[in-house]
Amino acid sequence: MLIEKIKLNNIRSYADEEIEFPRGSILLSGDVGSGKSTILLAIEFALFGITNEISGASLLRNGEDKGYVELHFNINKRDVVIKRSLKRGFSVNQDHGYIIIDNKKNELTATELKQRILELLNYPQSLLTKKSLIYRYTVYTPQEEMKHILLTRKEDRLEILRKVFGIDKYKRINDNTKVLSDELKGYLKEFSGMILDLDDKKGQLNGKENECTKLVKELDKLRDEVSKINSVIKSKNDKYNEVEKNIKLLEKLRNDLNVNKLKLDYNTDTINSNNQKIKLLKNELLTYINLDGARIKELEAINLDEIKIKIKQTENELDGIRARKQEAEISKRNSDELIKKINSMENCPLCKQNVTSLHKHQISSNESNKIVELNKQISILKSREEEINDKIKDIKNNYENILSKKNELELLRFKLIEKNKKEGELNSIVEKSSKLENEVGEFKNKISDIEKDIKSLEKLEGQFSDLKKEIDELRSKDKELSIEHGRTASKIDEISSEIKSLKLEIDNKLNIKRNINYINELKDFLSSSFANLISNLEKNIMLKVHHDFDSLFRKWFEMIVDPDLLKVKLDEEFNPIIEQNGHVIDYWYLSGGEKTAAALAYRLALNQVINNLMTSLKTLDLLILDEPTDGFSDEQLDRLRNVIDELKLNQLILVSHENKMESFVDSVIRVQKSNHVSSLAH
């Protein structure tokens, strides 16, 4: 993880400031109270929100209602931006916030933001609490807090270190093991009560199985009896079915006899009826005896269509003459009007010139000659019109005469059709009657044969009745046996179900008995072998951690303080032991710089031990040291340069007001405060 930039808005002494962080070692420089530590707290707040160590009231600038921190960092080559806001109400609480990963923005709650950050940093989800122990002891620890861990009670220090190292889980395992053992004892008591009636259930099962065996024998006996009766019923049924076929045949013959008698009666009645119709039709045909066929042919030779065509042609000729006469009369009237008009005209209506008498005379003379010719034409057309009218009258009179002859023809035709129809009807009836008379003979023969067959089968009716009675009695007995069989089978099923339930119950109790044995074995294992195993595992891990911690603690202290003057080590409970000239001295007898050196060495050793234990953390290359030089002599400051070089981190942020430190680092960020507002010094 590499921090790139942070924005502070109304955060403690900062009104609105943006700070960029390069790679390498960085010094946050400034006077005491200038706002250096605020930047570190703001980074922690941006990552984890409000914690037990950081309250909203301690962050929000006095007199302001809102503020925020926006942190830009890179992790696994992914750009991340996280923003957390503060809002003042009855108290100062977290407001809205968001996270941007690779330019994808998600607005989340404070808890969701923390969870997302823990995922990115690969911190345990168990840290989703008000404490950020891993961050506080691997990345950023306020100097006073590290001094506090050196001075706290050994029991509290050991508990904190267990949590930081992740070793406290072994204690939890032991505690949970004791709880589990107690629960197992409860299960043993409960399960033991559940198998008290096991022998009683086995006795019940044995009794039910004996009863079921007896019933099965009874069922087999009933099954044999049913089988025998069914065999007799089958034999009787075969005979019954054979007789039944003949009885059905007898019934069919009787039906056929009745049908044939009905057909015979029907045919006899029909023949009698047809004889009456034949007599009637012959009398009717006598009325058509004088029908003249020659007259019909004569009348059929007359063609009315030719007369109709001639009438139409003459009428068309008449229409043409009338049209020509009308045209001539119109032309005559036009000439008369023109003569009148020209004689009364003084000036031409078109050219407005005077019309001369000569001109009038010429026109009048021409039109008068025309009128004479038209009168001749009209007279001729009138004469032709009268001739044609007379001709049409003659043709129409002739048509009416012929039409009356055609009506006569239709009447004769109708009579001829009726005659032919009745002759056909007569022939058909005669033919049908002949056919029916033949059928009457056949029906009489068939009736005689059927009566003989019926007589031979009637003796089987008594035998059929006796067989039916015997079969009904056998079926009644079979039904009784089947009911008894079903009752016994049902009883067997009922007992079988009880046996199944008892077996299942016994199996469950046997499983419980086996579980009791297993639980006893498990309880013994947990109380002896497992507990010792966990204790030994915890001891071995603690020994390894203690060895590494002690070595690193000595290494970092010797790099800061001359080993000829002071030496340090850790006791079994991670308490720092300080020796001078071979004698153990109390931490309180140390100078300010020596106390700081001891706290810094402990801090660096703790950082490396945790990072070695949790290699998957994404903050391995980031370290923040808050006032690591408090009380240092010039010699100790010079020794710190070697410490910085030895750390070999991608990003190291130091907070100090020592000007000499500026020569130790790659970059310097200067902070100043003016009128209670912190800002970057440019």
Coordinates of C-alpha atoms in Angstrom, one line a residue, residues 37 97 104 145 198 200 226 236 343 372 401 421 455 477 510 579:
S37 CA -0.1 14.3 14.1
G97 CA -19.0 8.2 2.4
K104 CA -15.7 2.8 -10.1
E145 CA 0.8 4.6 23.0
L198 CA -34.0 -50.2 24.9
D200 CA -38.2 -53.2 26.7
V226 CA -59.6 -68.8 -2.0
K236 CA -68.3 -73.3 -13.6
N343 CA -84.5 40.8 -91.3
V372 CA -88.7 23.9 -99.0
N401 CA -102.2 -15.4 -82.6
K421 CA -95.2 -39.7 -65.0
K455 CA -87.3 -75.1 -30.2
K477 CA -68.2 -67.6 -0.2
L510 CA -28.5 -48.2 19.3
E579 CA 20.6 -3.9 31.8

